[in-house]
Coordinates of N, CA and C in Angstrom, one line a residue:
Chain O
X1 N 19.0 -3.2 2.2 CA 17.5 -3.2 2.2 C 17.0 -2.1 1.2
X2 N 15.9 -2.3 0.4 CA 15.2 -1.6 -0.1 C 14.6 -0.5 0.2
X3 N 14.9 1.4 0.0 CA 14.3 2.2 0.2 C 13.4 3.0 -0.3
X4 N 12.4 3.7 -0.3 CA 11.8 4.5 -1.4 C 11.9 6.3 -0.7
X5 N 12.0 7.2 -2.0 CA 12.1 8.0 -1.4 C 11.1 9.0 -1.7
X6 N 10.4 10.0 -1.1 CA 9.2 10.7 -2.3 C 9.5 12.1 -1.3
X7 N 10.4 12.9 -2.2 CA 11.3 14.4 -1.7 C 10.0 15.5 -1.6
X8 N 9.2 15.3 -2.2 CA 8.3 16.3 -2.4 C 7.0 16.1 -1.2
X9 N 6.9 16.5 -0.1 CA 5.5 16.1 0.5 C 4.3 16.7 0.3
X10 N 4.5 18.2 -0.4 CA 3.3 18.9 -0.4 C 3.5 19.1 -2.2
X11 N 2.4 18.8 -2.7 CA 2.8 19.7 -3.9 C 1.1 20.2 -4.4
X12 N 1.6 21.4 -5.5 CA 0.0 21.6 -6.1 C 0.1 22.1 -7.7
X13 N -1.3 21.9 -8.2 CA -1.4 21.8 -9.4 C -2.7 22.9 -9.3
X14 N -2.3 23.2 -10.6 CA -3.9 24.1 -11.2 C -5.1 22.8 -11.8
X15 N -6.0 23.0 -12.0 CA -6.7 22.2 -12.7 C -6.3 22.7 -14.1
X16 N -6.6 21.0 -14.8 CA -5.9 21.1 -16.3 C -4.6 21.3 -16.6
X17 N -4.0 21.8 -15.3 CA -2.2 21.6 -16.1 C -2.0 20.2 -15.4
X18 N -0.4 19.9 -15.9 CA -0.1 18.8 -15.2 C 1.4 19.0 -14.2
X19 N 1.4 18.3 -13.7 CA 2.1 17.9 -12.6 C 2.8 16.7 -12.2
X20 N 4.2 16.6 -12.3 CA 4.8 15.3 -11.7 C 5.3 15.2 -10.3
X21 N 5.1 13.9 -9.9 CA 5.2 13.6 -8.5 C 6.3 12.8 -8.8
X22 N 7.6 13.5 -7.9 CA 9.4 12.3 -7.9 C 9.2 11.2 -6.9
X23 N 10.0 10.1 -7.1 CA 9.9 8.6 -6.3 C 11.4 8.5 -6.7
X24 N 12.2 8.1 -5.8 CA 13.4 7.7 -6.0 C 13.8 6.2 -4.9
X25 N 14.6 5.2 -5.5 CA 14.2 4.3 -4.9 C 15.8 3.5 -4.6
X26 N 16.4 2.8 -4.0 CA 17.0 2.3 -3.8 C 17.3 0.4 -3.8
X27 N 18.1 -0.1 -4.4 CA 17.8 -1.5 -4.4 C 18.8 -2.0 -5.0
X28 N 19.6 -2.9 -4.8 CA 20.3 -4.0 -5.5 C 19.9 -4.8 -6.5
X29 N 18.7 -5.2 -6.2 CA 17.8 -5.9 -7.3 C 17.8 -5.9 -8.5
X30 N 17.5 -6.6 -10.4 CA 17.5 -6.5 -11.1 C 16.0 -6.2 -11.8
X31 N 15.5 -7.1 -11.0 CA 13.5 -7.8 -11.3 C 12.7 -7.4 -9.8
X32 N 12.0 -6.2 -10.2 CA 11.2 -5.8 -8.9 C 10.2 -5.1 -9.8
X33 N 9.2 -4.5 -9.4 CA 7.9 -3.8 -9.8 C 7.6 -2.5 -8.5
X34 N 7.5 -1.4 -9.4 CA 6.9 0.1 -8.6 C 5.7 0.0 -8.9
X35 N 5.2 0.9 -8.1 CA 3.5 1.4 -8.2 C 3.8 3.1 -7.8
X36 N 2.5 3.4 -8.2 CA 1.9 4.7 -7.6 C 0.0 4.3 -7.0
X37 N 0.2 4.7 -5.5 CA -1.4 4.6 -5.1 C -1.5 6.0 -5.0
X38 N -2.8 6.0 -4.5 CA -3.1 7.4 -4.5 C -4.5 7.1 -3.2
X39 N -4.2 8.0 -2.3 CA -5.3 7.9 -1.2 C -6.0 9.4 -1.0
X40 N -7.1 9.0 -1.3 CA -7.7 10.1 -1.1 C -8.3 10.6 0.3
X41 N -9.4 11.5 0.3 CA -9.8 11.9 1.7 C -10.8 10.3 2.2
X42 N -11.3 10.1 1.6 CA -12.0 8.5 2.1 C -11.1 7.4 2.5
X43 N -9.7 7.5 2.3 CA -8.6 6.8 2.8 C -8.5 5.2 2.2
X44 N -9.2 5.1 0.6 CA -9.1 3.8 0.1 C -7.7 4.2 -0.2
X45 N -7.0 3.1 -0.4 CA -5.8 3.0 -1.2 C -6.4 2.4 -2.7
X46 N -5.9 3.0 -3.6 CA -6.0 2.9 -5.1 C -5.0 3.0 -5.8
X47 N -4.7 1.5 -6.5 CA -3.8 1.3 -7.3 C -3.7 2.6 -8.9
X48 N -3.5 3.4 -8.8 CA -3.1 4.5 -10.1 C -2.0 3.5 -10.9
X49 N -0.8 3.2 -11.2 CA -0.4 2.6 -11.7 C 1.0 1.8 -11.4
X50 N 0.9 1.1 -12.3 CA 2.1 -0.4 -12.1 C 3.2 -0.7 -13.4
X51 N 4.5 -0.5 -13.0 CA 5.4 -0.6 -13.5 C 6.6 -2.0 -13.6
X52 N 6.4 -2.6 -14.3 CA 8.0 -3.8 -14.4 C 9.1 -3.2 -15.0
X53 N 10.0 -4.0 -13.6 CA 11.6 -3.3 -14.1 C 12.1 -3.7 -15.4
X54 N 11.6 -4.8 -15.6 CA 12.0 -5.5 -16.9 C 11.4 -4.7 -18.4
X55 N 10.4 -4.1 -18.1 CA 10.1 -3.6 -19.1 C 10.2 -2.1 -19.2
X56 N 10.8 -1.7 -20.5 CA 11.9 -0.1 -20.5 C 10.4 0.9 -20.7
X57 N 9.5 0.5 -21.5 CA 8.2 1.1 -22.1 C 8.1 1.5 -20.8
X58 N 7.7 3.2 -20.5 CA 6.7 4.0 -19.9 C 5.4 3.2 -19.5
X59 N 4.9 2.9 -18.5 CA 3.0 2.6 -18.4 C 2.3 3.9 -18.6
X60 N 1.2 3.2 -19.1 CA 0.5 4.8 -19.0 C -1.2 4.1 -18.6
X61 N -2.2 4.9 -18.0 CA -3.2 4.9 -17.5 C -4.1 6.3 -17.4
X62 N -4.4 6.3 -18.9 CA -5.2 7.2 -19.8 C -4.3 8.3 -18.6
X63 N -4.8 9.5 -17.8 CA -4.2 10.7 -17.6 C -3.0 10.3 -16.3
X64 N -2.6 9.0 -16.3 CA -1.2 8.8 -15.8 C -0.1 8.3 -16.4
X65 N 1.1 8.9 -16.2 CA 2.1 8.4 -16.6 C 3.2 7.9 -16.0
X66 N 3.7 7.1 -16.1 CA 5.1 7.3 -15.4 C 6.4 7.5 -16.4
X67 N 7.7 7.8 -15.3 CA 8.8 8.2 -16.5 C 9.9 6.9 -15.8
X68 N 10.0 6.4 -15.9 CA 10.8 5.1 -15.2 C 12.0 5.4 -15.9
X69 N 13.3 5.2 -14.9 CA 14.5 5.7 -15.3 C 15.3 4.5 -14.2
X70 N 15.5 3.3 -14.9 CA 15.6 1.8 -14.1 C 18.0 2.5 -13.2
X71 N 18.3 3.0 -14.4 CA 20.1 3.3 -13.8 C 20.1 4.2 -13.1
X72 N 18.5 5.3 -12.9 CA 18.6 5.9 -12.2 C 17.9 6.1 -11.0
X73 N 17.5 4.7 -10.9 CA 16.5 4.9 -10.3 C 15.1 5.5 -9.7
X74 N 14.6 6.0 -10.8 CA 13.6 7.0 -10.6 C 12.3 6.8 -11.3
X75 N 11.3 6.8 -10.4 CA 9.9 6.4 -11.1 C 9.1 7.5 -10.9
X76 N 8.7 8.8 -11.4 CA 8.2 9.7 -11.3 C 6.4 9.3 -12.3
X77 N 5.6 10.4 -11.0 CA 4.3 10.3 -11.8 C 4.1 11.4 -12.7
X78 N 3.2 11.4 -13.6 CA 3.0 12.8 -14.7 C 1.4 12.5 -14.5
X79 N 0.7 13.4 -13.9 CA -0.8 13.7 -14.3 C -0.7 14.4 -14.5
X80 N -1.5 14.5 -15.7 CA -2.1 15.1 -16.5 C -3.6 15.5 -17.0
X81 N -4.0 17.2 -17.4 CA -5.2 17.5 -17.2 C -5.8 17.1 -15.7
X82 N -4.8 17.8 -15.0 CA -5.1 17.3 -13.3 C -6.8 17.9 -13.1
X83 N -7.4 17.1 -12.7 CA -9.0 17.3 -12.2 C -8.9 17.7 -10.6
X84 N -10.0 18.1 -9.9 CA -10.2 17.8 -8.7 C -10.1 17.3 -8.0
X85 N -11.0 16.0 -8.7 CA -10.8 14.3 -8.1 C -9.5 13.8 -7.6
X86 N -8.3 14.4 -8.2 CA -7.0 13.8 -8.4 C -6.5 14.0 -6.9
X87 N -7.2 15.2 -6.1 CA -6.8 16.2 -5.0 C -6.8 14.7 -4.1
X88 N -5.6 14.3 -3.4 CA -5.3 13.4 -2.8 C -3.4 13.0 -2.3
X89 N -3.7 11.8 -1.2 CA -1.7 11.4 -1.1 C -1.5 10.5 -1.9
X90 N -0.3 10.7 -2.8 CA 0.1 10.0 -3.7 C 1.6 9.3 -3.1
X91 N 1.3 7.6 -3.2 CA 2.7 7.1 -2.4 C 3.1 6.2 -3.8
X92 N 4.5 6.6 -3.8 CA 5.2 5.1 -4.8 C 5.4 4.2 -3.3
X93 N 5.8 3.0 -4.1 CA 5.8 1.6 -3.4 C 6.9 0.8 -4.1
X94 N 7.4 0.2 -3.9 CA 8.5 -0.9 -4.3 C 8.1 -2.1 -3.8
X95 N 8.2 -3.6 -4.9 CA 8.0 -5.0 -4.3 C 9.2 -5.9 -5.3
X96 N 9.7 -6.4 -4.6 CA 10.3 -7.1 -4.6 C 9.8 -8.4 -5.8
X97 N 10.7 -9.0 -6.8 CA 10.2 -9.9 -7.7 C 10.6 -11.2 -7.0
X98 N 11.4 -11.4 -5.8 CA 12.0 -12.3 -5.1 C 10.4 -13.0 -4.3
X99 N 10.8 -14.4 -3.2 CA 9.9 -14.5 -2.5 C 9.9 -14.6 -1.2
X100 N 8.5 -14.9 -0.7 CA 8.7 -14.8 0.9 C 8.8 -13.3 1.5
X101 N 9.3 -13.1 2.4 CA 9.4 -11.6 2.7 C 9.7 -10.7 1.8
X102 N 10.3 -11.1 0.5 CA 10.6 -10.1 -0.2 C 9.6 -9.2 -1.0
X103 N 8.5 -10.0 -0.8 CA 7.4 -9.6 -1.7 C 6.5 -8.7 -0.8
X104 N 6.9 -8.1 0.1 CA 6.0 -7.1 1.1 C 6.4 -5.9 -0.1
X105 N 5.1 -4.9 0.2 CA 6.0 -3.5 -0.3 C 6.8 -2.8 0.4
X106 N 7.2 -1.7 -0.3 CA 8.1 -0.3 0.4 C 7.8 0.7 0.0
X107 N 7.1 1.3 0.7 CA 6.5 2.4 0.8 C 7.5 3.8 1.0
X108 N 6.9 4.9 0.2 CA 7.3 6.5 0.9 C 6.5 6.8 1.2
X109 N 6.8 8.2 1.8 CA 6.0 8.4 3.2 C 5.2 9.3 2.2
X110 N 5.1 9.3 0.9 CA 3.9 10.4 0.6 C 4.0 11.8 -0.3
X111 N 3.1 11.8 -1.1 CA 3.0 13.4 -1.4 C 1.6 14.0 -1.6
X112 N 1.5 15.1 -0.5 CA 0.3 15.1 -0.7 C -0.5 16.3 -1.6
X113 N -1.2 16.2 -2.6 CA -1.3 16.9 -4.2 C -2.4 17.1 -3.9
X114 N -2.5 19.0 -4.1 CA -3.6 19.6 -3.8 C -4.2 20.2 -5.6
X115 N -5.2 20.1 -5.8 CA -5.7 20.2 -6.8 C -6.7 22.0 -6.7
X116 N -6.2 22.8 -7.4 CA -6.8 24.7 -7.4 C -7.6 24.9 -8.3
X117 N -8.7 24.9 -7.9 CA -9.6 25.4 -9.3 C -9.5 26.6 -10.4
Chain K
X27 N -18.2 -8.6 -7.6 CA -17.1 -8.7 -7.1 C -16.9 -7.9 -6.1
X28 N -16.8 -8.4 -4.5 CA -16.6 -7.4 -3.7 C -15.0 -7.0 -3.5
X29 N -13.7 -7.6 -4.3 CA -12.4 -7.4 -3.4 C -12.3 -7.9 -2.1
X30 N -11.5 -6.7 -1.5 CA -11.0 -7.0 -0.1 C -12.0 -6.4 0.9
X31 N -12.9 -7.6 2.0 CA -13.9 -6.7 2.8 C -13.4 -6.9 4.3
X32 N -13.3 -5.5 4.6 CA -12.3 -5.3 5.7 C -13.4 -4.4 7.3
X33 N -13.4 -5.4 8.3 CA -14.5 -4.7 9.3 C -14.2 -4.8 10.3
X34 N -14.4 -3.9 11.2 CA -14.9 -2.9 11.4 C -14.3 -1.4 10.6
X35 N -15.2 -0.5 10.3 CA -14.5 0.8 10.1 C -13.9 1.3 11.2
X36 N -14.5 1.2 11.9 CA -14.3 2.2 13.0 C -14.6 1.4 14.6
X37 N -13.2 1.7 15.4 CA -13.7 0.8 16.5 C -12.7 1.7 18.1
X38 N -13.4 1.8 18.9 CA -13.0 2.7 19.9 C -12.8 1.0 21.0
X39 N -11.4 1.0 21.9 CA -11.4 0.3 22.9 C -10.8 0.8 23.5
X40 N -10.5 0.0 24.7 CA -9.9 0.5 25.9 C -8.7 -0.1 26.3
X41 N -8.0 0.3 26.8 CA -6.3 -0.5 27.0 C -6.4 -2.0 27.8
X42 N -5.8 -2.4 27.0 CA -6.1 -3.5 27.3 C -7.1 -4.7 26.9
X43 N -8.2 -4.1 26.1 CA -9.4 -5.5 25.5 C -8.5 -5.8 24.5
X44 N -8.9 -6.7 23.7 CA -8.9 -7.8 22.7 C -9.7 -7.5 21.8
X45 N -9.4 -7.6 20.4 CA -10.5 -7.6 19.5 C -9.2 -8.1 18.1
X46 N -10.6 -8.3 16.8 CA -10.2 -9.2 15.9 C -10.5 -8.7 14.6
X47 N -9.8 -7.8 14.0 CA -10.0 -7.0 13.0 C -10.1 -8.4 11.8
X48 N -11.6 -8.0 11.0 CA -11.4 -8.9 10.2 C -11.4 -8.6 8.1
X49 N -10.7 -9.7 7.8 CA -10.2 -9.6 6.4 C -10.7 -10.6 5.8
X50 N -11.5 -10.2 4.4 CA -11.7 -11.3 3.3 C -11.3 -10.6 1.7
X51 N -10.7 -11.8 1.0 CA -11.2 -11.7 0.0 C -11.4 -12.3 -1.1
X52 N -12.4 -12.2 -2.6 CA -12.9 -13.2 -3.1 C -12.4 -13.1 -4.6
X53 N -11.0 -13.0 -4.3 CA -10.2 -12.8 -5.9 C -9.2 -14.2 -5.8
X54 N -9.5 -14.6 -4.8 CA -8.2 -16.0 -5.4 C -6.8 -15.8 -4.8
X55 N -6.6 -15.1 -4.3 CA -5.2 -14.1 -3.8 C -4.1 -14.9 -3.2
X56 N -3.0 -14.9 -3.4 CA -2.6 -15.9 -2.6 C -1.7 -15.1 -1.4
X57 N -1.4 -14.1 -1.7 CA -0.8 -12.9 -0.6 C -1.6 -12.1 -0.4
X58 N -1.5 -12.1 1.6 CA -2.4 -11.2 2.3 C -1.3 -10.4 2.9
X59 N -1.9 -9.7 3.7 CA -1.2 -8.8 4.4 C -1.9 -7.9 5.5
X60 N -1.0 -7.2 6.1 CA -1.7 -6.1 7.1 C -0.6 -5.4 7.3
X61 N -1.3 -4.3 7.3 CA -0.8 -2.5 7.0 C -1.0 -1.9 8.1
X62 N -0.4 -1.0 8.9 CA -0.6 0.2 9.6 C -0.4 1.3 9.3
X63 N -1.3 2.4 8.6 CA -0.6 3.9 8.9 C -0.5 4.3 9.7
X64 N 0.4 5.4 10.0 CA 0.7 6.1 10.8 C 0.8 7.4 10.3
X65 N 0.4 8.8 10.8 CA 1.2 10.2 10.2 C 2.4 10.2 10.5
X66 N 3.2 10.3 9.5 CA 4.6 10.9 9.1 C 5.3 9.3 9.1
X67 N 4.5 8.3 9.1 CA 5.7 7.1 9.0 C 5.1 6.1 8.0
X68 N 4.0 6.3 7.2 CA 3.6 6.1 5.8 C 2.7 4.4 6.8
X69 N 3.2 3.2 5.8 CA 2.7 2.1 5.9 C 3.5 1.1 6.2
X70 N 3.4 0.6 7.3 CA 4.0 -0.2 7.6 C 3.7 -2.0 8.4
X71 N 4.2 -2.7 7.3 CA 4.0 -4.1 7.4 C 3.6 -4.9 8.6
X72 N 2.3 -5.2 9.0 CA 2.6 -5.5 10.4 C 2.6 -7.0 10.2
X73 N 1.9 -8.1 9.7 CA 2.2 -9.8 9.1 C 1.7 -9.7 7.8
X74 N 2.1 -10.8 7.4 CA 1.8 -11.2 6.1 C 1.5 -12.7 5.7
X75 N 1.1 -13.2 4.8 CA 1.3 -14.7 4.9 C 1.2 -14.6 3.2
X76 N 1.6 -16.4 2.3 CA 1.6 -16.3 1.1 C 0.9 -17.5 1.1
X77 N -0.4 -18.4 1.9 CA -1.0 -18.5 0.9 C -1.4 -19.6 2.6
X78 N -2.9 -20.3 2.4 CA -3.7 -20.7 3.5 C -2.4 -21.6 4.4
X79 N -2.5 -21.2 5.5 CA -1.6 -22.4 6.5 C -0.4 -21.7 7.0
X80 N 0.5 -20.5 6.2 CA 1.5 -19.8 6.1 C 1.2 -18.4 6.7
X81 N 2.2 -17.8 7.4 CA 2.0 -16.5 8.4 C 3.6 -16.3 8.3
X82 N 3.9 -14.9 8.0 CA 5.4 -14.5 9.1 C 5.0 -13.5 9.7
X83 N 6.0 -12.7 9.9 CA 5.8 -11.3 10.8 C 6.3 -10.6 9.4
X84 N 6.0 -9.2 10.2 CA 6.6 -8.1 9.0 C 7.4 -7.2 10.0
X85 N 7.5 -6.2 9.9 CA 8.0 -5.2 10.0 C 8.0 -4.8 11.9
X86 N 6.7 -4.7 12.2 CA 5.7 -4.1 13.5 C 5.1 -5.7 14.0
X87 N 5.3 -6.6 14.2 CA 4.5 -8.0 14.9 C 4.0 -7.8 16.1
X88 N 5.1 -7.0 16.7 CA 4.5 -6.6 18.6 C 3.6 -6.7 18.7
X89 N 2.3 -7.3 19.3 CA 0.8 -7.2 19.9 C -0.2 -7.5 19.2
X90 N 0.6 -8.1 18.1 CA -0.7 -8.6 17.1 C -0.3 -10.3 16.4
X91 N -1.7 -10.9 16.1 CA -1.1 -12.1 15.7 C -2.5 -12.5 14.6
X92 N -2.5 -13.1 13.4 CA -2.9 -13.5 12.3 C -2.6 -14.9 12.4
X93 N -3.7 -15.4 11.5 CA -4.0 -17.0 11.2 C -4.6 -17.0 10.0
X94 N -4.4 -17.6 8.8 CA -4.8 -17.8 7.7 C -5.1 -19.1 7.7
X95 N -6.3 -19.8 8.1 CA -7.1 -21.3 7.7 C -8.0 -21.4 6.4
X96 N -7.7 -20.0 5.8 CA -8.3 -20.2 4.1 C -7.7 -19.5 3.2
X97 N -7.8 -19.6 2.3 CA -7.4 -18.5 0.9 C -8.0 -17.1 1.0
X98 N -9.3 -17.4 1.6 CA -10.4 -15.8 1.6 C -9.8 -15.1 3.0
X99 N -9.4 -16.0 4.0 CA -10.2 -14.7 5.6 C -8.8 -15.0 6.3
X100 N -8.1 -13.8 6.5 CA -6.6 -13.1 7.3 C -7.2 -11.7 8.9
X101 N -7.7 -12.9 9.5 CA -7.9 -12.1 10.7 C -6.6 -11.7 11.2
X102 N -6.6 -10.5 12.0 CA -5.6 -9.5 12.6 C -6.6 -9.6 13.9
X103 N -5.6 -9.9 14.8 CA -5.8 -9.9 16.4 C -5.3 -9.2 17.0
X104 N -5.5 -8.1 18.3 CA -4.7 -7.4 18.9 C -5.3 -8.1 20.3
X105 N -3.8 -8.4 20.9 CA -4.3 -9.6 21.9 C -4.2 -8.7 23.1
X106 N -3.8 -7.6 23.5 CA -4.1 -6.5 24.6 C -3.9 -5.0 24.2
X107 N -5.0 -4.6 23.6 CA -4.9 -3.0 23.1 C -3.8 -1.9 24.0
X108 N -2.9 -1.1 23.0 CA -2.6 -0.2 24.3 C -2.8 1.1 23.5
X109 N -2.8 1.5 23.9 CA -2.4 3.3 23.5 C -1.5 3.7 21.8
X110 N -0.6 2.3 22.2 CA 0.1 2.9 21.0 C -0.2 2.1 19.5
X111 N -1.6 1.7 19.9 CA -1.5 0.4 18.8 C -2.6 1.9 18.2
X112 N -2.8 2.8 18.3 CA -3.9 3.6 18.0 C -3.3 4.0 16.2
X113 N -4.2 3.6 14.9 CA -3.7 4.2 13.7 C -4.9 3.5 13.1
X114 N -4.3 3.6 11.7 CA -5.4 3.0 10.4 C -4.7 1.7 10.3
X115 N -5.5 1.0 10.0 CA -5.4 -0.4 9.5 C -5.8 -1.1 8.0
X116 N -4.9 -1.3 7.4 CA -5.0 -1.3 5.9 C -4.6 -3.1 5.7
X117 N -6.4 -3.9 5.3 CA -5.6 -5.3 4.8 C -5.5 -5.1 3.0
X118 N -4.6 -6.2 2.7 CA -4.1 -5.9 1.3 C -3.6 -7.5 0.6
X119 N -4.4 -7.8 -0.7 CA -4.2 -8.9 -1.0 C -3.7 -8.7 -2.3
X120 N -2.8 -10.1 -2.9 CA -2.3 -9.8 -4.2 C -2.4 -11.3 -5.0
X121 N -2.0 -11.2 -5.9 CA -1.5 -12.8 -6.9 C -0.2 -13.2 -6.3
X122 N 0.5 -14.0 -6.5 CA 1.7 -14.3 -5.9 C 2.6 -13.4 -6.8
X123 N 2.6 -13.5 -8.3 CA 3.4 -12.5 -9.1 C 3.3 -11.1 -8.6
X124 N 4.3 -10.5 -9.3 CA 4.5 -8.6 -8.6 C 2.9 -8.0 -9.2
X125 N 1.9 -8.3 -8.8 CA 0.5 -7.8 -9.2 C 0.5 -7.0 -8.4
X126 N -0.1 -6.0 -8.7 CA -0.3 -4.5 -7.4 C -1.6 -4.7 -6.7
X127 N -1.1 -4.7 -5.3 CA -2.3 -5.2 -4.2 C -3.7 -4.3 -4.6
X128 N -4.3 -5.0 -4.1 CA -6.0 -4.5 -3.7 C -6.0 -4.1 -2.4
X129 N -6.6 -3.1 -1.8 CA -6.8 -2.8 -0.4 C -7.9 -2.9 0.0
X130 N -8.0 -3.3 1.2 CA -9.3 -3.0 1.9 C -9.9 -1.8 2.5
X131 N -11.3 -1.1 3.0 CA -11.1 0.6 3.1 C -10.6 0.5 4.1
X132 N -10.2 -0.3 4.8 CA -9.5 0.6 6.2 C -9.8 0.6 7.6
X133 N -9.7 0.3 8.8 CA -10.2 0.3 9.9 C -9.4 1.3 10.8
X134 N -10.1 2.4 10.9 CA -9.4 3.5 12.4 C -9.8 3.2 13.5
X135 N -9.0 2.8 14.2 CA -8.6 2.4 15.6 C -8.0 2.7 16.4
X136 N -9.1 3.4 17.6 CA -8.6 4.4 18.7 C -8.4 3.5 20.0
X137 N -7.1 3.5 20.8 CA -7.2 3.0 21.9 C -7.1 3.9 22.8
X138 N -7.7 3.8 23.7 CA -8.1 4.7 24.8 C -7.8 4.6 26.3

């Protein structure tokens, strides 16, 4: 079964520097897709960004990045010019490119990124 | 475009009532879902379905049961509240391909 792992639960940034959040993930799979959401104090979940395994290219989403490392499994986030706004829990997710049950996500339990003026 | 419209926010019962947490949405979606947080145990799957007619369980099924009779509306039912069903409630719809869900804001739910 599919794991996700996110080692870091507390982390903090200054405003304007940046800061990566680690995701490490576990899978047999070839063809699957990561995310980064990010939940803030109003508790929407928001899609921040979306990754295919199949494709080696970094995503990026103007001040997000990711660093996807598919043999190593590792999907780390990079904000950048961290704002205020950013001050929120940031979860990776794993989904399955398979179907039927496989297409639920897999969630980590979290990191929660405090943003210092 | 409203997304995923997810109601009640907020709902206080008592052990044991019934109620019917409800889910729409108007993107075409063909995967729904429902989420529970919890502190310290993140989100976890409670059913799911892939598309009007279709339901499984996920992860957490215990006490709750879903019916999808359209593309738009994935009601969640808690057919006897207890104590432990008490958390956030996250519905979540997608395309069939790996598209990253949309969520709804959420329903906190206190049983009492």
């Amino acid at each position: 079964a599919q794991t996700v792992t996110q080692s870091q639960p507390e982390m903090s940034v200054q405003e304007a520097e940046t800061v990566t959040l680690s995701c490490t993930y576990d899978t047999s799979e070839s063809d699957y897709y990561l995310f980064w959401y990010k939940q803030p104090p109003s508790r929407q979940m928001i899609l921040v960004i979306r990754q295919e395994a199949y494709k080696q290219q970094n995503a990026t989403e103007n001040r997000f990045s990711v660093n996807f490392q598919k043999a190593a499994k590792s999907f780390s986030l990079k904000i950048s010019d961290s704002q205020l706004g950013d001050a929120a829990m940031y979860f990776c997710a794993y989904r399955s490119d398979g179907a039927g049950n496989n297409r639920k996500l897999i969630w980590g339990l979290g990191t929660s990124l405090a943003v210092n003026p | 475009n409203a997304g995923v419209t997810q109601t009640p926010k907020f709902q206080v019962l008592k052990t044991g009532q019934s109620m019917t947490l409800q889910c729409a949405q108007d993107m075409n979606h063909e995967y729904m879902s429902w989420y529970r947080q919890d502190p310290g145990m993140g989100l976890r799957l409670i059913h799911y379905s892939v598309g009007a007619g279709i339901t499984d369980q996920g992860e957490v099924p215990n006490g709750y049961n879903v019916s999808r009779s359209t593309t738009e509306d994935f009601p969640l039912r808690l057919l006897s509240a207890a104590p432990s069903q008490t958390s956030v409630y996250f519905c979540a719809s997608s395309y069939r391909a790996g598209g990253g869900y949309t969520f709804g804001s959420g329903t906190r739910l206190t049983v009492v």
